[in-house]
Coordinates of C-alpha atoms in Angstrom, one line a residue:
X541 CA 60.8 66.8 125.4
X542 CA 60.6 65.1 128.8
X543 CA 62.4 61.9 129.7
X544 CA 60.5 59.8 132.3
X545 CA 61.8 56.8 134.2
X546 CA 59.7 54.7 136.6
X547 CA 61.2 53.9 140.0
X548 CA 60.9 50.4 141.3
X549 CA 58.7 49.7 144.3
X550 CA 61.6 48.6 146.4
X551 CA 63.4 51.9 146.1
X552 CA 63.1 54.5 148.9
X553 CA 61.1 56.9 146.8
X554 CA 58.1 54.6 147.0
X555 CA 56.0 52.5 144.7
X556 CA 54.1 55.4 143.1
X557 CA 57.1 57.6 142.6
X558 CA 58.9 58.6 139.4
X559 CA 61.2 61.2 138.1
X560 CA 61.3 63.4 135.0
X561 CA 63.9 65.6 133.3
X562 CA 63.1 68.6 131.3
X563 CA 64.4 71.4 129.0
X564 CA 64.1 73.9 131.9
X565 CA 67.3 72.5 133.4
X566 CA 65.5 70.6 136.1
X567 CA 64.8 67.1 137.5
X568 CA 61.5 66.7 139.2
X569 CA 60.5 63.9 141.7
X570 CA 56.9 63.0 141.7
X571 CA 54.8 61.1 144.3
X572 CA 51.1 60.3 144.0
X573 CA 50.8 62.6 141.0
X574 CA 52.4 65.6 142.8
X575 CA 55.8 67.2 142.3
X576 CA 57.4 66.8 145.7
X577 CA 60.9 68.0 144.8
X578 CA 62.6 69.9 142.0
X579 CA 66.4 69.8 141.5
X580 CA 67.8 72.6 139.2
X581 CA 71.0 71.9 137.4
X582 CA 73.7 74.3 136.0
X583 CA 73.3 73.1 132.4
X584 CA 71.4 74.2 129.3
X585 CA 69.1 71.1 129.5
X586 CA 68.9 67.7 131.2
X587 CA 69.0 65.2 128.4
X588 CA 68.4 62.1 130.4
X589 CA 67.7 60.8 133.9
X590 CA 67.9 57.3 135.4
X591 CA 67.4 55.7 138.8
X592 CA 70.1 53.5 140.2
X593 CA 69.4 50.3 142.2
X594 CA 70.5 52.0 145.5
X595 CA 67.9 54.8 145.1
X596 CA 70.2 57.5 143.7
X597 CA 69.3 59.5 140.7
X598 CA 71.8 60.0 137.8
X599 CA 71.5 62.8 135.2
X600 CA 73.1 63.4 131.8
X601 CA 73.2 67.0 130.8
X602 CA 74.0 69.1 127.7
X603 CA 77.3 70.3 129.2
X604 CA 78.7 66.7 129.1
X605 CA 78.6 66.2 132.9
X606 CA 77.1 63.2 134.7
X607 CA 75.8 64.1 138.1
X608 CA 74.4 61.8 140.8
X609 CA 72.0 62.9 143.5
X610 CA 71.5 60.9 146.7
X611 CA 69.6 61.0 150.0
X612 CA 72.3 58.9 151.7
X613 CA 74.6 61.2 153.7
X614 CA 77.5 58.8 153.3
X615 CA 77.5 59.4 149.6
X616 CA 77.0 63.1 149.5
X617 CA 79.6 65.5 148.2
X618 CA 81.5 67.8 150.6
X619 CA 80.3 71.3 151.4
X620 CA 82.7 73.0 149.0
X621 CA 81.4 71.0 146.0
X622 CA 77.8 71.5 147.1
X623 CA 78.4 75.3 147.4
X624 CA 80.0 75.5 144.0
X625 CA 77.1 73.6 142.5
X626 CA 74.6 76.0 144.0
X627 CA 76.6 79.0 142.8
X628 CA 76.6 77.6 139.2
X629 CA 72.9 77.1 139.3
X630 CA 72.2 80.6 140.6
X631 CA 74.5 82.2 138.0
X632 CA 72.8 80.4 135.2
X633 CA 69.4 81.5 136.5
X634 CA 70.5 85.1 136.6
X635 CA 71.8 85.0 133.1
X636 CA 68.6 83.6 131.7
X637 CA 66.0 85.6 133.6
X638 CA 67.5 89.0 133.8
X639 CA 69.5 90.2 130.8
X640 CA 70.9 89.0 127.5
X641 CA 73.2 91.1 125.3
X642 CA 72.3 94.3 127.3
X643 CA 68.6 93.7 126.6
X644 CA 66.1 92.9 129.4
X645 CA 64.4 89.6 128.7
X646 CA 61.1 91.2 129.8
X647 CA 61.4 93.8 127.0
X648 CA 61.8 91.2 124.2
X649 CA 58.8 90.4 122.0
X650 CA 56.8 87.2 122.2
X651 CA 56.1 84.6 119.5
X652 CA 53.7 87.0 117.8
X653 CA 56.7 88.9 116.4
X654 CA 57.4 85.9 114.2
X655 CA 54.3 86.8 112.1
X656 CA 56.3 89.8 110.7
X657 CA 58.5 88.8 107.8
X658 CA 62.2 89.4 108.0
X659 CA 63.9 92.3 106.0
X660 CA 66.7 90.2 104.6
X661 CA 68.1 86.7 104.5
X662 CA 69.9 85.8 107.7
X663 CA 68.3 88.5 109.8
X664 CA 68.4 87.5 113.5
X665 CA 65.6 88.0 116.0
X666 CA 65.4 87.1 119.7
X667 CA 62.0 86.0 121.0
X668 CA 60.9 85.5 124.6
X669 CA 59.2 82.1 125.1
X670 CA 58.3 81.6 128.8
X671 CA 61.5 81.8 130.8
X672 CA 63.7 81.2 127.7
X673 CA 65.0 83.4 125.0
X674 CA 65.1 81.8 121.6
X675 CA 67.0 83.0 118.5
X676 CA 65.5 82.8 115.1
X677 CA 67.0 83.5 111.7
X678 CA 65.0 84.6 108.6
X679 CA 65.2 82.3 105.6
X680 CA 64.4 84.1 102.4
X681 CA 63.0 81.4 100.1
X682 CA 60.2 83.1 98.1
X683 CA 56.8 81.7 99.1
X684 CA 58.5 79.4 101.5
X685 CA 60.2 82.2 103.5
X686 CA 60.1 81.6 107.2
X687 CA 61.7 82.2 110.6
X688 CA 63.9 79.2 111.4
X689 CA 64.6 78.4 115.0
X690 CA 68.4 78.4 115.9
X691 CA 68.2 77.7 119.6
X692 CA 68.1 79.1 123.1
X693 CA 70.3 82.1 123.9
X694 CA 72.3 82.4 127.1
X695 CA 73.7 85.9 127.7
X696 CA 76.1 87.5 130.1
X697 CA 75.6 87.8 133.8
X698 CA 73.4 90.5 135.5
X699 CA 75.0 93.9 134.9
X700 CA 74.9 94.4 138.7
X701 CA 77.0 91.3 139.2
X702 CA 80.7 91.4 138.2
X703 CA 80.8 87.6 137.6
X704 CA 81.2 86.0 134.2
X705 CA 80.2 82.7 132.6
X706 CA 82.9 80.1 132.8
X707 CA 83.3 78.1 129.6
X708 CA 86.1 75.6 129.0
X709 CA 88.0 77.2 131.9
X710 CA 87.7 80.8 130.6
X711 CA 85.4 83.6 131.7
X712 CA 83.2 85.1 129.1
X713 CA 80.7 88.0 129.0
X714 CA 78.4 86.0 126.8
X715 CA 77.9 82.3 126.2
X716 CA 75.3 81.8 123.5
X717 CA 73.8 78.3 123.1
X718 CA 72.8 77.3 119.6
X719 CA 70.8 74.3 118.4
X720 CA 72.0 73.3 115.0
X721 CA 70.6 69.9 114.7
X722 CA 67.5 68.2 116.2
X723 CA 68.3 65.5 118.7
X724 CA 71.8 66.8 119.5
X725 CA 73.0 69.0 122.4
X726 CA 73.2 72.8 121.6
X727 CA 76.6 74.2 120.7
X728 CA 78.2 76.9 122.9
X729 CA 79.3 80.2 121.3
X730 CA 81.5 82.2 123.8
X731 CA 82.2 85.8 123.3
X732 CA 83.8 88.6 125.3
X733 CA 83.1 92.3 124.9
X734 CA 85.9 93.9 122.8
X735 CA 86.7 90.6 121.0
X736 CA 86.8 90.4 117.2
X737 CA 83.3 89.1 116.3
X738 CA 84.6 87.7 113.0
X739 CA 87.3 85.7 114.8
X740 CA 84.8 84.4 117.4
X741 CA 82.4 83.4 114.6
X742 CA 85.2 81.8 112.6
X743 CA 86.4 79.8 115.6
X744 CA 82.9 78.7 116.3
X745 CA 82.2 77.6 112.7
X746 CA 85.6 75.8 112.4
X747 CA 85.3 74.1 115.8
X748 CA 82.0 72.6 115.0
X749 CA 82.6 72.0 111.2
X750 CA 79.7 74.2 110.2
X751 CA 79.2 75.5 106.6
X752 CA 81.3 78.6 105.8
X753 CA 78.2 80.5 104.6
X754 CA 77.1 80.7 108.3
X755 CA 79.9 83.2 109.0
X756 CA 77.9 86.5 108.3
X757 CA 74.9 85.2 110.1
X758 CA 76.9 84.3 113.2
X759 CA 78.7 87.7 113.2
X760 CA 75.5 89.6 112.8
X761 CA 74.0 87.7 115.7
X762 CA 77.0 88.4 117.9
X763 CA 77.1 92.1 117.1
X764 CA 73.3 92.6 117.6
X765 CA 73.0 90.7 120.8
X766 CA 76.2 91.9 122.4
X767 CA 75.7 95.5 121.3
X768 CA 79.4 95.6 120.3
X769 CA 81.2 97.2 117.5
X770 CA 84.0 95.6 115.5
X771 CA 87.5 95.9 117.2
X772 CA 90.6 94.4 115.4
X773 CA 92.3 91.7 117.6
X774 CA 95.6 92.6 119.4
X775 CA 98.3 89.9 119.6
X776 CA 101.1 89.5 122.1
X777 CA 104.4 91.0 121.1
X778 CA 107.6 89.0 120.7
X779 CA 110.2 89.3 123.4
X780 CA 113.8 89.9 122.3
X781 CA 115.9 86.9 123.3
X782 CA 118.9 89.2 124.1
X783 CA 117.3 92.2 125.8
X784 CA 113.8 91.0 126.7
X785 CA 112.3 94.0 124.9
X786 CA 109.4 94.0 122.5
X787 CA 110.9 94.2 119.0
X788 CA 108.4 93.1 116.4
X789 CA 105.1 94.8 115.8
X790 CA 103.8 94.5 112.2
X791 CA 102.3 97.8 111.1
X792 CA 103.6 99.7 114.1
X793 CA 104.1 103.4 113.5
X794 CA 107.5 104.9 113.9
X795 CA 107.7 108.6 113.5
X796 CA 105.6 109.7 110.5
X797 CA 106.0 106.4 108.6
X798 CA 104.7 102.9 108.9
X799 CA 106.7 100.0 107.5
X800 CA 104.5 97.4 105.9
X801 CA 105.8 94.0 105.0
X802 CA 108.8 94.5 107.3
X803 CA 110.1 92.1 109.9
X804 CA 112.2 93.5 112.7
X805 CA 115.2 91.5 113.8
X806 CA 114.7 90.0 117.3
X807 CA 118.3 90.7 118.2
X808 CA 118.8 94.2 116.9
X809 CA 115.4 95.6 116.2
X810 CA 116.6 96.3 112.6
X811 CA 114.6 95.6 109.5
X812 CA 115.5 92.2 108.1
X813 CA 112.8 91.4 105.6
X814 CA 110.7 93.1 103.1
X815 CA 107.9 91.5 101.1
X816 CA 108.9 93.2 97.9
X817 CA 106.8 92.4 94.8
X818 CA 109.1 91.3 92.0
X819 CA 112.3 92.9 93.2
X820 CA 114.7 93.0 96.2
X821 CA 113.8 96.6 97.1
X822 CA 111.8 97.3 100.2
X823 CA 108.1 97.7 99.6
X824 CA 106.0 100.2 101.6
X825 CA 102.4 99.7 100.5
X826 CA 99.7 102.2 101.2
X827 CA 96.0 101.2 101.2
X828 CA 95.6 103.0 97.9
X829 CA 98.5 101.0 96.3
X830 CA 97.3 97.6 97.6
X831 CA 93.8 98.1 96.1
X832 CA 95.2 97.4 92.6
X833 CA 98.4 95.5 93.4
X834 CA 99.3 92.2 91.9
X835 CA 100.8 90.3 94.7
X836 CA 101.7 87.1 92.9
X837 CA 103.2 85.0 91.4
X838 CA 106.7 85.7 92.6
X839 CA 109.9 83.8 91.7
X840 CA 112.5 85.2 94.0
X841 CA 113.5 83.8 97.4
X842 CA 112.9 86.0 100.5
X843 CA 115.7 86.3 103.1
X844 CA 116.4 87.6 106.6
X845 CA 119.4 89.8 106.3
X846 CA 119.8 92.1 109.2
X847 CA 121.8 91.3 112.3
X848 CA 124.5 92.9 114.5
X849 CA 127.6 90.6 114.8
X850 CA 128.7 92.6 117.9
X851 CA 125.5 91.8 119.7
X852 CA 125.8 88.2 118.8
X853 CA 129.5 88.2 119.9
X854 CA 128.6 89.5 123.3
X855 CA 126.0 86.9 123.8
X856 CA 128.4 84.1 122.7
X857 CA 131.0 85.3 125.2
X858 CA 128.3 85.2 127.9
X859 CA 127.1 81.7 127.0
X860 CA 130.6 80.3 126.5
X861 CA 131.2 80.8 130.2
X862 CA 128.0 79.1 131.1
X863 CA 128.1 76.3 128.5
X864 CA 128.4 73.7 131.2
X865 CA 131.1 71.4 129.7
X866 CA 134.5 73.0 129.8
X867 CA 135.3 71.3 126.5
X868 CA 132.6 73.3 124.8
X869 CA 133.9 76.7 125.9
X870 CA 135.8 78.8 123.3
X871 CA 138.3 81.6 123.9
X872 CA 137.3 85.2 123.0
X873 CA 139.7 85.3 120.0
X874 CA 138.1 82.4 118.3
X875 CA 134.6 83.8 119.0
X876 CA 135.7 87.1 117.3
X877 CA 136.8 85.1 114.3
X878 CA 133.6 83.1 114.3
X879 CA 131.3 86.1 114.0
X880 CA 133.2 87.3 111.0
X881 CA 131.3 84.6 109.1
X882 CA 128.3 86.9 109.4
X883 CA 129.9 89.3 106.8
X884 CA 131.7 87.0 104.5
X885 CA 134.0 84.0 104.0
X886 CA 136.6 83.4 106.8
X887 CA 140.3 83.9 106.4
X888 CA 140.8 80.7 108.4
X889 CA 138.7 77.7 107.0
X890 CA 139.2 75.9 110.3
X891 CA 136.8 78.3 111.9
X892 CA 134.0 76.1 110.7
X893 CA 135.2 73.5 113.2
X894 CA 134.5 76.0 115.9
X895 CA 131.1 76.7 114.5
X896 CA 130.1 73.0 114.6
X897 CA 131.6 72.7 118.0
X898 CA 129.3 75.4 119.4
X899 CA 126.3 74.0 117.6
X900 CA 126.6 71.3 120.2
X901 CA 125.7 73.7 123.0
X902 CA 122.6 73.2 125.1
X903 CA 119.3 74.0 123.4
X904 CA 118.7 77.0 125.8
X905 CA 121.9 78.8 124.7
X906 CA 122.5 77.7 121.2
X907 CA 120.4 80.4 119.4
X908 CA 123.2 82.9 118.8
X909 CA 125.3 80.2 117.2
X910 CA 122.3 79.4 114.9
X911 CA 122.1 83.1 114.1
X912 CA 125.7 83.1 112.9
X913 CA 124.7 80.3 110.5
X914 CA 121.7 82.4 109.4
X915 CA 123.9 85.4 108.4
X916 CA 126.8 83.3 107.1
X917 CA 124.8 81.3 104.5
X918 CA 123.9 84.5 102.7
X919 CA 127.4 84.4 101.2
X920 CA 128.0 81.8 98.5
X921 CA 131.2 80.3 99.8
X922 CA 129.8 80.0 103.4
X923 CA 126.6 78.6 102.0
X924 CA 128.4 75.9 100.1
X925 CA 130.7 74.9 103.0
X926 CA 127.9 74.8 105.6
X927 CA 125.5 73.0 103.3
X928 CA 127.8 70.2 102.3
X929 CA 130.0 69.4 105.3
X930 CA 129.1 66.0 106.8
X931 CA 126.5 65.5 104.1
X932 CA 124.5 68.5 105.2
X933 CA 124.4 67.8 108.9
X934 CA 123.4 71.4 109.5
X935 CA 119.9 70.6 108.2
X936 CA 119.4 67.8 110.8
X937 CA 120.3 70.3 113.5
X938 CA 117.8 72.9 112.1
X939 CA 115.0 70.3 111.8
X940 CA 115.5 69.2 115.4
X941 CA 114.6 72.7 116.5
X942 CA 111.4 72.9 114.5
X943 CA 108.4 71.4 116.2
X944 CA 105.7 71.9 118.8
X945 CA 107.1 72.5 122.3
X946 CA 110.6 73.6 121.0
X947 CA 112.4 76.6 122.3
X948 CA 111.0 79.6 120.5
X949 CA 114.3 81.4 119.8
X950 CA 115.7 78.3 118.2
X951 CA 112.6 77.8 116.2
X952 CA 112.6 81.3 114.8
X953 CA 116.3 81.3 113.9
X954 CA 116.1 77.9 112.3
X955 CA 113.3 78.8 110.0
X956 CA 115.1 82.0 109.0
X957 CA 118.2 80.0 108.3
X958 CA 116.3 77.7 106.0
X959 CA 115.1 80.7 104.1
X960 CA 118.6 82.1 103.7
X961 CA 120.0 78.7 102.6
X962 CA 117.8 79.0 99.5
X963 CA 119.8 82.0 98.3
X964 CA 122.6 79.8 96.8
X965 CA 122.6 76.6 94.9
X966 CA 124.1 74.3 97.5
X967 CA 121.8 75.4 100.3
X968 CA 118.8 75.4 97.9
X969 CA 119.5 71.8 97.1
X970 CA 119.8 70.9 100.8
X971 CA 116.4 72.5 101.5
X972 CA 114.9 70.8 98.5
X973 CA 116.1 67.4 99.7
X974 CA 114.6 68.0 103.1
X975 CA 111.4 69.9 102.0
X976 CA 109.0 67.2 103.1
X977 CA 110.6 66.8 106.5
X978 CA 110.4 70.6 107.0
X979 CA 106.8 70.7 106.0
X980 CA 105.9 67.8 108.2
X981 CA 107.6 69.5 111.2
X982 CA 105.9 72.9 110.7
X983 CA 102.4 71.3 110.3
X984 CA 102.7 70.0 113.9
X985 CA 103.4 73.5 115.3
X986 CA 100.9 74.9 117.7
X987 CA 100.2 78.6 118.6
X988 CA 103.1 80.9 117.6
X989 CA 104.1 84.4 118.3
X990 CA 104.4 87.0 115.6
X991 CA 108.1 86.5 114.8
X992 CA 107.5 82.7 114.6
X993 CA 104.6 83.2 112.2
X994 CA 106.6 85.5 109.9
X995 CA 109.5 83.1 109.8
X996 CA 107.1 80.2 109.1
X997 CA 105.2 81.9 106.4
X998 CA 108.4 83.0 104.7
X999 CA 109.7 79.5 104.8
X1000 CA 106.5 78.2 103.2
X1001 CA 106.8 81.0 100.5
X1002 CA 110.3 80.0 99.7
X1003 CA 109.5 76.3 99.5
X1004 CA 106.7 77.2 97.1
X1005 CA 109.0 79.2 94.9
X1006 CA 111.4 76.3 94.9
X1007 CA 108.7 73.8 93.9
X1008 CA 107.8 76.0 90.9
X1009 CA 111.4 76.4 89.8
X1010 CA 112.0 72.7 89.9
X1011 CA 108.5 71.6 88.6
X1012 CA 108.1 69.5 91.7
X1013 CA 104.8 67.6 91.1
X1014 CA 104.7 65.9 94.5
X1015 CA 105.6 69.2 96.1
X1016 CA 102.6 70.9 94.4
X1017 CA 100.3 68.3 96.0
X1018 CA 101.7 68.6 99.5
X1019 CA 101.8 72.4 99.4
X1020 CA 98.2 72.5 98.3
X1021 CA 97.3 70.7 101.5
X1022 CA 99.8 72.4 103.9
X1023 CA 99.5 76.1 102.9
X1024 CA 95.7 76.5 103.4
X1025 CA 95.8 74.5 106.6
X1026 CA 98.6 76.5 108.2
X1027 CA 97.0 79.8 107.1
X1028 CA 93.9 79.1 109.2
X1029 CA 96.2 78.8 112.3
X1030 CA 98.0 82.2 111.7
X1031 CA 96.8 85.3 113.5
X1032 CA 99.4 87.9 112.3
X1033 CA 98.3 89.8 109.2
X1034 CA 101.7 90.0 107.7
X1035 CA 102.2 86.3 108.0
X1036 CA 98.8 85.6 106.6
X1037 CA 99.7 87.9 103.7
X1038 CA 102.9 86.0 102.9
X1039 CA 101.0 82.7 103.0
X1040 CA 98.4 84.0 100.6
X1041 CA 101.2 85.1 98.3
X1042 CA 102.5 81.5 98.5
X1043 CA 99.1 80.1 97.7
X1044 CA 98.6 82.5 94.8
X1045 CA 102.1 81.8 93.4
X1046 CA 101.4 78.0 93.6
X1047 CA 98.1 78.3 91.8
X1048 CA 99.2 80.9 89.1
X1049 CA 102.5 79.2 88.3
X1050 CA 101.5 75.5 88.4
X1051 CA 99.8 75.5 85.0
X1052 CA 99.7 71.7 84.3
X1053 CA 98.3 70.9 87.7
X1054 CA 96.2 74.1 88.3
X1055 CA 92.8 72.5 88.4
X1056 CA 94.0 69.7 90.7
X1057 CA 95.6 72.3 93.1
X1058 CA 92.4 74.4 93.0
X1059 CA 90.3 71.4 93.9
X1060 CA 92.5 70.5 96.8
X1061 CA 92.3 74.1 98.2
X1062 CA 88.6 74.2 97.8
X1063 CA 88.2 71.0 99.8
X1064 CA 89.6 72.8 102.9
X1065 CA 86.4 74.3 104.4
X1066 CA 88.3 76.0 107.2
X1067 CA 90.5 77.8 104.7
X1068 CA 87.5 79.0 102.7
X1069 CA 85.9 80.4 105.8
X1070 CA 89.1 82.2 106.7
X1071 CA 89.5 83.5 103.1
X1072 CA 86.0 85.0 103.2
X1073 CA 86.8 86.7 106.5
X1074 CA 89.9 88.2 105.0
X1075 CA 88.0 89.7 102.0
X1076 CA 86.1 92.0 104.4
X1077 CA 87.1 95.6 104.9
X1078 CA 89.7 96.4 107.6
X1079 CA 90.9 99.4 109.5
X1080 CA 94.6 99.2 109.0
X1081 CA 96.8 99.4 105.9
X1082 CA 98.5 96.1 106.8
X1083 CA 95.2 94.3 107.0
X1084 CA 94.0 95.9 103.8
X1085 CA 97.1 94.6 102.0
X1086 CA 96.3 91.1 103.3
X1087 CA 92.7 91.4 102.4
X1088 CA 93.5 92.6 98.9
X1089 CA 95.7 89.6 98.4
X1090 CA 92.9 87.4 99.8
X1091 CA 90.5 88.8 97.2
X1092 CA 92.9 87.9 94.4
X1093 CA 92.9 84.3 95.7
X1094 CA 89.1 84.3 95.9
X1095 CA 88.8 85.5 92.4
X1096 CA 90.9 82.7 91.2
X1097 CA 88.9 80.1 93.2

């Protein structure tokens, strides 16, 4: 569709002049019925054009940018801006005219190919229409079956050019443009070679609130037009706060065995958690085992148990010297007594005063003190003392470290400490009294590394078990909202698995509210999309375990 605006007689273009904008990314100036000038823009289409009283031309384009063109040198942009504009125009022309998804545009069929019926519902086909490449999807609807236009396709740059398309500040091999609704700008679908097409499709669907059933069609489109094969995503590893080394890699092979469901302690590298099913023993699940496993419901709290007091002691001594305020430093003898809390009750009850003194350290050095608390509360006497002193002031300290933008080491250890508090009655009551504050804090968290995700998902699992044990009606409702929402933000398969276990436990054990909980979960379209993604086959045992659990959830829903 063209948008035409007449230019007034008094404007410098002349009385018989007008301008048009078009879907070919151009603005044309006309005089006396002839096209005297064409301005190409670096956007999918020019949605509107208008003339300003001073003779300038203003455009609104599908990339959300307003551009003004002028013949007045005083109002012109500098050379750098003009050069960048030209480069963007040229790059877009190369992408459109030369190659898309490894296929030459000149080799694509014309509209006559649409006379041939599709082979299956959702089949994608690219058609050459003039200078454009249009994507169509086959709609299998009996006598009404037809090819439905999806939108124009923009592929990667010329294979002889190393440049990429810049979208939202990031370079991509492909930026597909998809029309999903008449009268609205097309949606951009970015994709890089080697990316996980399911994650790219899921992100696209979630971002634009599209129906979950589009997932397979979008994935099929990406794979066909990028000529790529499925490659599982790789996440950044967590850096040990003491040594700087990479410590936690779910599913990483060590020797001839692979530990599944295991979390490696960020301080020592030791195994601190096992997602055991119905017992406290470690669980090593093979793909064959997970295919028939019943992952939920569970009614036992999960804890983080491994830590080396000697490593913590050395870090405490180092930080004590650099604590800033001389009043906050502690002599080595007291520090040695303090770390004994990690293995049991102290011989000197006054050592708890030292503990709370060191909890006042700066945020950047307090994490080894928090880790003492994590290990100490595994023991009943320590748990009761730490949970009840000053009306449970420890929880206020822990909650202060949980939130977006907080120091990652403090966040990890705080979540782990909350998990361990649940092991005994006093700590369990403290967590229960603060469960909604904890849930509120974790829902505000942004992107997390693997260790953060494992700590977060285990915390959610324990709070779910707690809600079931206490028949917490309000907790059921909140968890039914929080669990699916957080799962869509997780990228680590082990963390996703634990959150699915929490969801399954909630649904299976909450008998009197089961239908209400199910309805709440089903209302989360992003979760349903993620759930469908996680029922597909995977290449690793760890992902298969997660996917088997997801299938159990899907069967219940």
